[in-house]
PDB file of C-alpha atoms in Angstrom:
ATOM      1  CA  LEU A   1       0.074  -0.004  -0.053  1.00 46.00           C
ATOM      2  CA  ARG A   2       1.706   3.528  -1.011  1.00 55.00           C
ATOM      3  CA  ILE A   3      -0.382   6.282   0.970  1.00 58.00           C
ATOM      4  CA  ASN A   4      -0.065   9.999   0.365  1.00 60.00           C
ATOM      5  CA  LEU A   5      -1.045  12.914   2.280  1.00 61.00           C
ATOM      6  CA  VAL A   6      -3.213  15.592   0.221  1.00 57.00           C
ATOM      7  CA  ASN A   7      -3.656  19.030   2.251  1.00 59.00           C
ATOM      8  CA  GLU A   8      -4.796  21.688  -0.130  1.00 56.00           C
ATOM      9  CA  ASN A   9      -3.698  24.402   2.348  1.00 61.00           C
ATOM     10  CA  THR A  10      -0.263  23.906   2.135  1.00 62.00           C
ATOM     11  CA  ASN A  11       2.700  22.874  -0.432  1.00 68.00           C
ATOM     12  CA  GLU A  12       4.810  22.026   2.639  1.00 75.00           C
ATOM     13  CA  LYS A  13       5.259  18.057   3.530  1.00 79.00           C
ATOM     14  CA  SER A  14       3.964  16.818   6.360  1.00 80.00           C
ATOM     15  CA  ILE A  15       5.749  15.062   9.497  1.00 82.00           C
ATOM     16  CA  PHE A  16       4.068  11.431   8.075  1.00 81.00           C
ATOM     17  CA  GLU A  17       5.716  12.438   4.232  1.00 81.00           C
ATOM     18  CA  LEU A  18       9.219  13.623   5.674  1.00 84.00           C
ATOM     19  CA  PHE A  19       8.660  10.296   7.790  1.00 85.00           C
ATOM     20  CA  LYS A  20       8.142   7.830   5.017  1.00 82.00           C
ATOM     21  CA  ASP A  21      10.685   9.581   2.904  1.00 82.00           C
ATOM     22  CA  LEU A  22      13.148   8.959   5.632  1.00 84.00           C
ATOM     23  CA  ILE A  23      12.342   5.240   5.942  1.00 83.00           C
ATOM     24  CA  THR A  24      12.116   4.663   1.963  1.00 81.00           C
ATOM     25  CA  ASP A  25      15.640   6.330   1.677  1.00 80.00           C
ATOM     26  CA  LEU A  26      17.116   3.869   4.505  1.00 80.00           C
ATOM     27  CA  GLN A  27      15.408   0.653   2.919  1.00 79.00           C
ATOM     28  CA  ASN A  28      16.611   2.022  -0.720  1.00 75.00           C
ATOM     29  CA  PRO A  29      19.355   3.768  -0.775  1.00 62.00           C
ATOM     30  CA  ILE A  30      19.884   5.798  -4.252  1.00 64.00           C
ATOM     31  CA  ASP A  31      23.393   6.140  -3.875  1.00 65.00           C
ATOM     32  CA  ARG A  32      25.207   3.638  -0.875  1.00 63.00           C
ATOM     33  CA  ARG A  33      27.943   5.957  -0.800  1.00 65.00           C
ATOM     34  CA  ARG A  34      25.468   8.662   0.026  1.00 65.00           C
ATOM     35  CA  ILE A  35      25.899   9.947   4.100  1.00 70.00           C
ATOM     36  CA  LEU A  36      21.629  10.107   4.379  1.00 73.00           C
ATOM     37  CA  THR A  37      21.319  12.882   6.729  1.00 76.00           C
ATOM     38  CA  PRO A  38      17.206  13.340   8.469  1.00 82.00           C
ATOM     39  CA  SER A  39      17.645  16.785   9.067  1.00 82.00           C
ATOM     40  CA  ARG A  40      14.453  17.831   7.069  1.00 82.00           C
ATOM     41  CA  PHE A  41      12.646  15.595   9.592  1.00 83.00           C
ATOM     42  CA  ARG A  42      14.405  16.514  12.779  1.00 81.00           C
ATOM     43  CA  ASN A  43      13.594  20.330  11.795  1.00 83.00           C
ATOM     44  CA  LYS A  44      10.274  19.522  11.297  1.00 83.00           C
ATOM     45  CA  ILE A  45       9.489  17.808  14.745  1.00 82.00           C
ATOM     46  CA  ILE A  46      11.642  20.267  16.564  1.00 82.00           C
ATOM     47  CA  SER A  47       9.359  23.012  14.924  1.00 84.00           C
ATOM     48  CA  LYS A  48       6.196  21.183  16.230  1.00 83.00           C
ATOM     49  CA  ILE A  49       7.300  20.172  19.405  1.00 81.00           C
ATOM     50  CA  ASP A  50       7.855  22.712  22.783  1.00 77.00           C
ATOM     51  CA  GLY A  51      11.113  21.605  24.423  1.00 75.00           C
ATOM     52  CA  PHE A  52      12.926  20.073  21.127  1.00 75.00           C
ATOM     53  CA  THR A  53      15.860  22.172  20.430  1.00 73.00           C
ATOM     54  CA  ARG A  54      18.974  20.995  18.320  1.00 70.00           C
ATOM     55  CA  ASN A  55      22.286  20.105  20.070  1.00 73.00           C
ATOM     56  CA  VAL A  56      20.185  18.914  23.635  1.00 73.00           C
ATOM     57  CA  GLN A  57      19.742  15.399  24.177  1.00 75.00           C
ATOM     58  CA  GLN A  58      16.450  14.303  24.330  1.00 73.00           C
ATOM     59  CA  TYR A  59      14.810  11.234  25.871  1.00 79.00           C
ATOM     60  CA  SER A  60      14.049   8.710  22.940  1.00 81.00           C
ATOM     61  CA  LEU A  61      10.999   7.935  24.699  1.00 83.00           C
ATOM     62  CA  GLU A  62       9.616  11.088  24.598  1.00 83.00           C
ATOM     63  CA  PHE A  63      10.712  11.542  20.997  1.00 82.00           C
ATOM     64  CA  PHE A  64       9.231   8.628  20.081  1.00 85.00           C
ATOM     65  CA  GLU A  65       5.687   9.204  22.010  1.00 86.00           C
ATOM     66  CA  SER A  66       5.873  12.595  20.069  1.00 85.00           C
ATOM     67  CA  LEU A  67       6.696  11.502  17.266  1.00 86.00           C
ATOM     68  CA  ILE A  68       3.533   9.126  17.464  1.00 87.00           C
ATOM     69  CA  MET A  69       1.734  11.735  18.267  1.00 86.00           C
ATOM     70  CA  LEU A  70       2.296  13.721  14.986  1.00 86.00           C
ATOM     71  CA  LEU A  71       1.838  11.193  13.002  1.00 86.00           C
ATOM     72  CA  GLU A  72      -1.612  10.388  13.857  1.00 85.00           C
ATOM     73  CA  LYS A  73      -2.233  14.106  13.961  1.00 84.00           C
ATOM     74  CA  ASP A  74      -1.265  14.307  10.087  1.00 81.00           C
ATOM     75  CA  LEU A  75      -3.207  11.416   9.651  1.00 79.00           C
ATOM     76  CA  ARG A  76      -6.360  13.181  11.062  1.00 77.00           C
ATOM     77  CA  GLN A  77      -5.833  16.782   9.813  1.00 76.00           C
ATOM     78  CA  ASN A  78      -5.025  15.148   5.580  1.00 71.00           C
ATOM     79  CA  ARG A  79      -6.874  13.425   2.888  1.00 70.00           C
ATOM     80  CA  ILE A  80      -5.087  10.589   2.168  1.00 73.00           C
ATOM     81  CA  VAL A  81      -5.151   8.519  -0.983  1.00 73.00           C
ATOM     82  CA  ASN A  82      -3.347   5.537  -2.077  1.00 72.00           C
ATOM     83  CA  ALA A  83      -1.426   5.718  -5.720  1.00 74.00           C
ATOM     84  CA  ASN A  84      -4.590   5.664  -7.737  1.00 79.00           C
ATOM     85  CA  ASN A  85      -5.475   9.129  -6.331  1.00 77.00           C
ATOM     86  CA  GLU A  86      -8.468   7.077  -4.119  1.00 79.00           C
ATOM     87  CA  ALA A  87      -9.190   7.827  -0.717  1.00 77.00           C
ATOM     88  CA  VAL A  88      -7.714   5.173   2.485  1.00 74.00           C
ATOM     89  CA  ASN A  89      -9.257   4.641   5.563  1.00 75.00           C
ATOM     90  CA  CYS A  90      -6.241   5.307   7.951  1.00 71.00           C
ATOM     91  CA  ASP A  91      -8.031   5.325  11.328  1.00 72.00           C
ATOM     92  CA  ASN A  92      -5.759   2.259  13.136  1.00 76.00           C
ATOM     93  CA  LEU A  93      -2.467   2.734  10.920  1.00 78.00           C
ATOM     94  CA  ILE A  94      -0.370   4.080  13.758  1.00 81.00           C
ATOM     95  CA  ASP A  95      -1.622   1.696  15.969  1.00 82.00           C
ATOM     96  CA  ASP A  96      -1.239  -1.261  13.273  1.00 82.00           C
ATOM     97  CA  ILE A  97       2.448  -0.409  12.805  1.00 82.00           C
ATOM     98  CA  PHE A  98       3.902   0.541  16.107  1.00 83.00           C
ATOM     99  CA  GLY A  99       1.373  -0.893  18.645  1.00 87.00           C
ATOM    100  CA  GLY A 100       0.985  -4.046  19.992  1.00 88.00           C
ATOM    101  CA  GLN A 101      -1.323  -6.135  23.026  1.00 88.00           C
ATOM    102  CA  THR A 102      -0.627  -8.189  25.991  1.00 86.00           C
ATOM    103  CA  LEU A 103      -2.924 -10.489  27.735  1.00 86.00           C
ATOM    104  CA  CYS A 104      -2.618  -9.777  31.577  1.00 84.00           C
ATOM    105  CA  THR A 105      -3.912 -12.597  33.562  1.00 85.00           C
ATOM    106  CA  THR A 106      -4.824 -12.771  37.620  1.00 84.00           C
ATOM    107  CA  SER A 107      -5.008 -15.798  39.287  1.00 85.00           C
ATOM    108  CA  CYS A 108      -5.725 -17.331  42.598  1.00 84.00           C
ATOM    109  CA  GLN A 109      -2.519 -18.973  44.212  1.00 81.00           C
ATOM    110  CA  LYS A 110      -5.144 -20.964  46.703  1.00 81.00           C
ATOM    111  CA  CYS A 111      -7.333 -22.332  44.537  1.00 84.00           C
ATOM    112  CA  SER A 112      -5.870 -21.427  40.893  1.00 84.00           C
ATOM    113  CA  ASN A 113      -8.964 -19.620  39.498  1.00 84.00           C
ATOM    114  CA  ILE A 114      -8.354 -16.902  36.978  1.00 84.00           C
ATOM    115  CA  SER A 115     -10.549 -14.084  37.897  1.00 74.00           C
ATOM    116  CA  THR A 116      -9.289 -11.144  35.693  1.00 71.00           C
ATOM    117  CA  GLN A 117      -7.974 -11.634  32.036  1.00 77.00           C
ATOM    118  CA  ARG A 118      -7.676  -8.161  29.833  1.00 81.00           C
ATOM    119  CA  LEU A 119      -5.961  -6.945  27.135  1.00 85.00           C
ATOM    120  CA  GLU A 120      -3.612  -4.304  27.363  1.00 85.00           C
ATOM    121  CA  LEU A 121      -2.817  -2.136  24.397  1.00 85.00           C
ATOM    122  CA  PHE A 122       0.377  -0.308  23.767  1.00 86.00           C
ATOM    123  CA  THR A 123       3.126   1.725  21.596  1.00 84.00           C
ATOM    124  CA  THR A 124       5.786   1.734  23.511  1.00 85.00           C
ATOM    125  CA  MET A 125       6.996  -0.578  26.616  1.00 83.00           C
ATOM    126  CA  GLN A 126       9.487  -0.095  29.163  1.00 82.00           C
ATOM    127  CA  LEU A 127      11.849  -2.917  29.974  1.00 83.00           C
ATOM    128  CA  GLY A 128      14.024  -3.155  32.608  1.00 81.00           C
ATOM    129  CA  LEU A 129      17.480  -3.702  31.960  1.00 82.00           C
ATOM    130  CA  GLU A 130      18.617  -4.744  35.326  1.00 85.00           C
ATOM    131  CA  GLY A 131      20.212  -8.565  35.259  1.00 85.00           C
ATOM    132  CA  VAL A 132      19.513  -9.445  31.906  1.00 87.00           C
ATOM    133  CA  ASN A 133      21.873 -10.227  28.385  1.00 89.00           C
ATOM    134  CA  SER A 134      19.699  -9.377  25.526  1.00 90.00           C
ATOM    135  CA  VAL A 135      16.179  -8.019  24.300  1.00 87.00           C
ATOM    136  CA  ASN A 136      15.067 -11.592  24.806  1.00 89.00           C
ATOM    137  CA  ASP A 137      15.753 -11.971  28.179  1.00 90.00           C
ATOM    138  CA  CYS A 138      13.761  -8.431  28.906  1.00 88.00           C
ATOM    139  CA  LEU A 139      10.615  -9.414  27.368  1.00 87.00           C
ATOM    140  CA  LYS A 140      10.852 -12.506  29.459  1.00 87.00           C
ATOM    141  CA  LYS A 141      11.608 -10.641  32.466  1.00 86.00           C
ATOM    142  CA  HIS A 142       8.723  -8.388  31.201  1.00 84.00           C
ATOM    143  CA  CYS A 143       6.086 -10.486  30.468  1.00 84.00           C
ATOM    144  CA  GLY A 144       7.184 -12.893  33.718  1.00 85.00           C
ATOM    145  CA  VAL A 145       4.826 -14.065  36.390  1.00 85.00           C
ATOM    146  CA  GLU A 146       4.432 -11.408  39.253  1.00 84.00           C
ATOM    147  CA  GLU A 147       3.717 -11.975  42.741  1.00 84.00           C
ATOM    148  CA  LEU A 148       0.485 -10.167  44.093  1.00 79.00           C
ATOM    149  CA  ASP A 149       0.637  -9.821  48.159  1.00 73.00           C
ATOM    150  CA  ILE A 150      -2.011  -9.241  50.339  1.00 70.00           C
ATOM    151  CA  SER A 151      -1.018  -5.481  50.485  1.00 77.00           C
ATOM    152  CA  GLN A 152      -2.149  -4.842  47.112  1.00 73.00           C
ATOM    153  CA  LYS A 153      -6.079  -6.261  48.279  1.00 69.00           C
ATOM    154  CA  TRP A 154      -6.218  -8.752  45.197  1.00 73.00           C
ATOM    155  CA  GLU A 155     -10.087 -10.475  45.745  1.00 79.00           C
ATOM    156  CA  CYS A 156     -10.353 -14.074  44.161  1.00 81.00           C
ATOM    157  CA  GLY A 157     -13.903 -13.695  42.580  1.00 81.00           C
ATOM    158  CA  PHE A 158     -13.908 -18.306  42.888  1.00 85.00           C
ATOM    159  CA  CYS A 159     -12.886 -17.967  46.869  1.00 83.00           C
ATOM    160  CA  ASN A 160     -14.379 -14.427  47.324  1.00 82.00           C
ATOM    161  CA  LEU A 161     -11.324 -13.623  49.725  1.00 79.00           C
ATOM    162  CA  ILE A 162      -8.590 -11.558  49.612  1.00 80.00           C
ATOM    163  CA  GLN A 163      -5.440 -13.718  48.531  1.00 75.00           C
ATOM    164  CA  LYS A 164      -2.001 -13.568  47.282  1.00 77.00           C
ATOM    165  CA  GLY A 165      -2.185 -13.648  43.359  1.00 78.00           C
ATOM    166  CA  LEU A 166      -0.144 -14.311  40.274  1.00 82.00           C
ATOM    167  CA  LYS A 167      -0.492 -12.050  37.740  1.00 82.00           C
TER     168      LYS A 167
END
């Protein structure tokens, strides 16, 4: 699917288009000896978000969350067309590209009843780095079993008592 944003009010490229150009250049370099610089993309981001300036260190998570917000805003404010100039519905495009979901379950340690199951949607995931050697280790640790204690006041729906649970 090739997507173009059409904004009749300006000839200026949107964040989405600059991001698309940058990703395309990374995947299909015209000249492999050429140095790829994302300066137009970076300058556009800096112009749109308070607190982002040149030559100042920024947190990558803040940058990514701001990028996601700007991409979603571009998609809402512009008409989106495919290569044949036909309108395209991209309501969930950002979630489809950058999003994920985890299934969170809570079970009783006493009766093993699974009391709670819910999907948690995310576009970012903060992983602990302490005591891990790889990305897979980070994901295993993040998705591992967590023991809930009595102080967290989890009530089993089957026992109807406040119990220790496993999340």
